[in-house]
JSON list of C-alpha atoms in Angstrom, two decimals:
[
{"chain": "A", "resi": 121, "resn": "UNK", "atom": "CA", "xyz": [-4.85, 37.55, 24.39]},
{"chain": "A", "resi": 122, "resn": "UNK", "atom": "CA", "xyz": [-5.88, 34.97, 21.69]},
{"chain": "A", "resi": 123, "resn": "UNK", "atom": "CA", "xyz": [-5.05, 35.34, 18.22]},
{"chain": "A", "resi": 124, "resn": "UNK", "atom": "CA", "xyz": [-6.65, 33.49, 15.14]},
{"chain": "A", "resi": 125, "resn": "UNK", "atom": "CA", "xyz": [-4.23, 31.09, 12.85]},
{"chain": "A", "resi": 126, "resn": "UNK", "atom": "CA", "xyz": [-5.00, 29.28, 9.73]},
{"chain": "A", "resi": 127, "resn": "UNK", "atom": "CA", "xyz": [-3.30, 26.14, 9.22]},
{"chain": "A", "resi": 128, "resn": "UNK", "atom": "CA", "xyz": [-3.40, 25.14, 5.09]},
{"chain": "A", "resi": 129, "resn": "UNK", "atom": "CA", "xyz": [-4.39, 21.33, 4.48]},
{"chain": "A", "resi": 130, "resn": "UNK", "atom": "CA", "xyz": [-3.68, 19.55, 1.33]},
{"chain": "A", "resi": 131, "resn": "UNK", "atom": "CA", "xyz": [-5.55, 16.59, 0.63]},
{"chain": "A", "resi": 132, "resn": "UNK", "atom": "CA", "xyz": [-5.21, 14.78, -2.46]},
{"chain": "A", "resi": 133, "resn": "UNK", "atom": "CA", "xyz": [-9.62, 13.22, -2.73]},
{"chain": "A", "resi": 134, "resn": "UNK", "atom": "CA", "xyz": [-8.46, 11.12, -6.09]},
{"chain": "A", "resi": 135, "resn": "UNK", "atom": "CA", "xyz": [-5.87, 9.04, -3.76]},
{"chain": "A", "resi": 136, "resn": "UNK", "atom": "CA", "xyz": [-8.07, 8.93, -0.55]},
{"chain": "A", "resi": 137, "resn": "UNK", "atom": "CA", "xyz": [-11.00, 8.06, -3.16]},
{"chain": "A", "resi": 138, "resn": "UNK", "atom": "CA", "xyz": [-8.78, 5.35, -4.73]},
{"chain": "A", "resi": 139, "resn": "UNK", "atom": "CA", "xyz": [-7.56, 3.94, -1.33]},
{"chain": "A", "resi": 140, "resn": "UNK", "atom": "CA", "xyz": [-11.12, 3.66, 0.08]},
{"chain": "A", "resi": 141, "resn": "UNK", "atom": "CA", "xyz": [-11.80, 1.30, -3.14]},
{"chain": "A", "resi": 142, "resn": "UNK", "atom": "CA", "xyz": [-8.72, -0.63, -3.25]},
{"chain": "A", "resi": 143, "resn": "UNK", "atom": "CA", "xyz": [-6.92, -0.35, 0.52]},
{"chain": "A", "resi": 144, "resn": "UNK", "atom": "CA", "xyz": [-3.85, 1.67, 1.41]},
{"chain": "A", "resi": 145, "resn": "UNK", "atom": "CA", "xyz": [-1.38, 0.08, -1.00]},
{"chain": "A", "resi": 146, "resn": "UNK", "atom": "CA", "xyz": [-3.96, -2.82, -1.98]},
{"chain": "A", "resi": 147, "resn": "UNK", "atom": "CA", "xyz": [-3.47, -4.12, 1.76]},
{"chain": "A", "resi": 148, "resn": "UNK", "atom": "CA", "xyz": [-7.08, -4.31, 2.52]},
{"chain": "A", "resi": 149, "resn": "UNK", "atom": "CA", "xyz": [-10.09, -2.61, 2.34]},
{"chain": "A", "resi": 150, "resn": "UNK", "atom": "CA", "xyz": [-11.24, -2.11, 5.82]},
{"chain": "A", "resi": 151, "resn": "UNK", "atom": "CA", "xyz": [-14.61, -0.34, 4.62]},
{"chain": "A", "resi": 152, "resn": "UNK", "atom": "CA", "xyz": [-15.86, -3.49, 2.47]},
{"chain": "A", "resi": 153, "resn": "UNK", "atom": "CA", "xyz": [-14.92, -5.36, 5.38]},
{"chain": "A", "resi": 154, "resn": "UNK", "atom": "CA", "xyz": [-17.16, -3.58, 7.82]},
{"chain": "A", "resi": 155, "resn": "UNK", "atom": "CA", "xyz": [-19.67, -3.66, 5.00]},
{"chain": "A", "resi": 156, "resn": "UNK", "atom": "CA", "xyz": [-19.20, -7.31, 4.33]},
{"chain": "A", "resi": 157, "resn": "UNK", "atom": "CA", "xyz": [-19.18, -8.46, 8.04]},
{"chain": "A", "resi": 158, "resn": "UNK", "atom": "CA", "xyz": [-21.61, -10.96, 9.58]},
{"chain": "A", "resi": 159, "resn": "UNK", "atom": "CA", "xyz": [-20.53, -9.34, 12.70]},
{"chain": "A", "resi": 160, "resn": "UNK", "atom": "CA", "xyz": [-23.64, -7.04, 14.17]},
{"chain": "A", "resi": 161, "resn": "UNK", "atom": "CA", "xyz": [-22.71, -3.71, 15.69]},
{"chain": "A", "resi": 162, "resn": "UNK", "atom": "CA", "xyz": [-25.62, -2.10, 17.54]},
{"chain": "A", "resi": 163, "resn": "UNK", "atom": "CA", "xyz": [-24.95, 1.26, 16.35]},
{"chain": "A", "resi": 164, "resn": "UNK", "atom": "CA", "xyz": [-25.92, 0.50, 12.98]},
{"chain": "A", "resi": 165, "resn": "UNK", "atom": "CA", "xyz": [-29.43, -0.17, 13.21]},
{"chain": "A", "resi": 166, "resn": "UNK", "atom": "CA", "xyz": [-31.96, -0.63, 10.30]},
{"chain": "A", "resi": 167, "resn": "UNK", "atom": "CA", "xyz": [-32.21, 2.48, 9.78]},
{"chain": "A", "resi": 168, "resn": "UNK", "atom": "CA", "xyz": [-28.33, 3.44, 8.76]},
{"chain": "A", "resi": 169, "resn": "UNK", "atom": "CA", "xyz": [-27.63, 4.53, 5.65]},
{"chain": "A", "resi": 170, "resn": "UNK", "atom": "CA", "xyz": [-25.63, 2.11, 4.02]},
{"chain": "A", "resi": 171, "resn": "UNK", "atom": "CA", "xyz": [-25.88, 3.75, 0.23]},
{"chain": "A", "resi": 172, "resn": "UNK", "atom": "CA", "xyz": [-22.00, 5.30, 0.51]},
{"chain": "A", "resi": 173, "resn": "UNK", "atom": "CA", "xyz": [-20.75, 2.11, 1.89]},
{"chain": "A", "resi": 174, "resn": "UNK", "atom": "CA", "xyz": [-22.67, -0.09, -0.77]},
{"chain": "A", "resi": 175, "resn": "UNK", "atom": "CA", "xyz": [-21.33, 2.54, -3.64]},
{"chain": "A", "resi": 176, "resn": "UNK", "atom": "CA", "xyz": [-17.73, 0.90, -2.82]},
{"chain": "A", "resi": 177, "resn": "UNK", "atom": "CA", "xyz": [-17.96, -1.84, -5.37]},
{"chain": "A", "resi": 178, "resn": "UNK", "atom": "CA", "xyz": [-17.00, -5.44, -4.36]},
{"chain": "A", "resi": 179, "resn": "UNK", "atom": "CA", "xyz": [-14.18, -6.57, -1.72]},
{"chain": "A", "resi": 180, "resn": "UNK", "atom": "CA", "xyz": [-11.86, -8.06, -3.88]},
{"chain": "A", "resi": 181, "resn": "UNK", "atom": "CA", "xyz": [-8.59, -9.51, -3.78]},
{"chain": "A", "resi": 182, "resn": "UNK", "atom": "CA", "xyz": [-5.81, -7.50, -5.76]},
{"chain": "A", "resi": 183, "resn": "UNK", "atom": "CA", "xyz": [-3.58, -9.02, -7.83]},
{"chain": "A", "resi": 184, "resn": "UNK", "atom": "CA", "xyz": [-0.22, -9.38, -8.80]},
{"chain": "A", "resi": 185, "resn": "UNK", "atom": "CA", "xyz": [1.85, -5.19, -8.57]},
{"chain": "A", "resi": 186, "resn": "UNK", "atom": "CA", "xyz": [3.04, -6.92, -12.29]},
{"chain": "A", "resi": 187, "resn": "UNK", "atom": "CA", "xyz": [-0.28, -7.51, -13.74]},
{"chain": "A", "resi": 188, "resn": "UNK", "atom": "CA", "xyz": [-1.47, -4.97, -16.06]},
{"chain": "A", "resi": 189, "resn": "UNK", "atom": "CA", "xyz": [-5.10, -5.22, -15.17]},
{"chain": "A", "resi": 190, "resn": "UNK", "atom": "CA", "xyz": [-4.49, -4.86, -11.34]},
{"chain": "A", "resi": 191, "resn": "UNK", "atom": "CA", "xyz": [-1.52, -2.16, -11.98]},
{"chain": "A", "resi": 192, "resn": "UNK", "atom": "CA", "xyz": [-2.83, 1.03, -9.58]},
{"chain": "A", "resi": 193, "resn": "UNK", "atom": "CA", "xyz": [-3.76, 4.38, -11.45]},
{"chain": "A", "resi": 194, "resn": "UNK", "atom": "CA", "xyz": [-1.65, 6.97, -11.99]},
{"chain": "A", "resi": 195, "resn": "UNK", "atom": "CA", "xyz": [-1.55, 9.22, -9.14]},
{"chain": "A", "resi": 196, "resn": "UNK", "atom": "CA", "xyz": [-1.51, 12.82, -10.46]},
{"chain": "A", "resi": 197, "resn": "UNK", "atom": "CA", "xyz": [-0.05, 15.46, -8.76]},
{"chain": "A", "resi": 198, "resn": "UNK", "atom": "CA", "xyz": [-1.89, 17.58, -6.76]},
{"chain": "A", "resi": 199, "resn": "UNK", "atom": "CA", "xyz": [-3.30, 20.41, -7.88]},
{"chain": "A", "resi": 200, "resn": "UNK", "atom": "CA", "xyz": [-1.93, 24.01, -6.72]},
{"chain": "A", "resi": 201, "resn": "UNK", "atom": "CA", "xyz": [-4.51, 25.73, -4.12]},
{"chain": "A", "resi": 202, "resn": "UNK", "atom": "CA", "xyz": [-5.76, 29.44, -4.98]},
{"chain": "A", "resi": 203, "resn": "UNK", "atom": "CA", "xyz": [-4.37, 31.24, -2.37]},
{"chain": "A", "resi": 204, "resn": "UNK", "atom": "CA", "xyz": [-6.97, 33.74, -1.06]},
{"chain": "A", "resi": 205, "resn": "UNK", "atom": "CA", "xyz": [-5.97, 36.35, 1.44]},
{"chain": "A", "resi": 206, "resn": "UNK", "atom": "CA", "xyz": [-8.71, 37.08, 4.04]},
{"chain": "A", "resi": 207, "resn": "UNK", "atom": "CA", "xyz": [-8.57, 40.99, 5.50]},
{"chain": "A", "resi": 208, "resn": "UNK", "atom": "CA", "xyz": [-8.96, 41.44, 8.98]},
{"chain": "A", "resi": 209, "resn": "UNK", "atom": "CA", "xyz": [-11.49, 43.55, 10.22]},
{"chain": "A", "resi": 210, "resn": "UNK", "atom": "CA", "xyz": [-11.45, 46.92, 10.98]},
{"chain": "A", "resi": 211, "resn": "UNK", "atom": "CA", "xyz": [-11.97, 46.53, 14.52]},
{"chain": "A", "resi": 212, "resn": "UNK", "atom": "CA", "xyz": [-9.74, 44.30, 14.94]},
{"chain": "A", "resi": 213, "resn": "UNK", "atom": "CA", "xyz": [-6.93, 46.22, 13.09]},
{"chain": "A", "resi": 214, "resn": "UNK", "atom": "CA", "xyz": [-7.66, 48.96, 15.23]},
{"chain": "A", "resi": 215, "resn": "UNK", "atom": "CA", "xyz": [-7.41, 47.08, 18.79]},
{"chain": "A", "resi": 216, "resn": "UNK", "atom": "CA", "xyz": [-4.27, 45.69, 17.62]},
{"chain": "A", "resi": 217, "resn": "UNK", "atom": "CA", "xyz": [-3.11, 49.20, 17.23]},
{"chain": "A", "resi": 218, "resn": "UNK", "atom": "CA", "xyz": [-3.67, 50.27, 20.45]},
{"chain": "A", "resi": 219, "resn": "UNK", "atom": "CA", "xyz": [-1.90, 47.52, 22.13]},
{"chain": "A", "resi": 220, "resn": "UNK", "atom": "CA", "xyz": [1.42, 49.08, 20.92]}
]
């Protein structure tokens, strides 16, 4: 007997978005650096599609947690999820039913 379950993810894009730019708390940027290598990996061929990786911006080095201009931005909560209750079919319903 196998039963369906839904497991609810929350994922905050504005923070992974920020943290792909500017590392996990400014402690690299591990995407720039795979950009940026000299290093050739065989599984990127001419032909890979480098336009997400180039749309990063520049590896930089961040500065200073006091500095105003490299102070992170604000991390806003996330934002509620609609809950949306799926029915179960009518089949189903009625095989569950009949297991009783």
């Amino acid at each position: 007997n196998t039963q369906d379950e839904l497991i609810p993810v929350e994922v905050d894009f504005g923070l992974v978005r920020r943290q792909r730019a500017r590392g996990i708390k400014n402690m690299g940027q591990p995407l720039k650096s795979f950009r940026d290598s000299t290093q050739t990996f065989g599984v990127y061929g001419p032909n890979f599609d480098r336009s997400y990786l180039d749309s990063l911006g520049p590896l930089e080095r961040p500065g200073r947690a006091n500095d105003p201009a490299a102070a992170a931005a604000p991390v806003h909560p996330p934002a509620i999820p609609e809950i949306r209750v799926v029915a179960e079919p009518e089949a189903r319903r009625a095989a569950l039913a009949g297991d009783q």
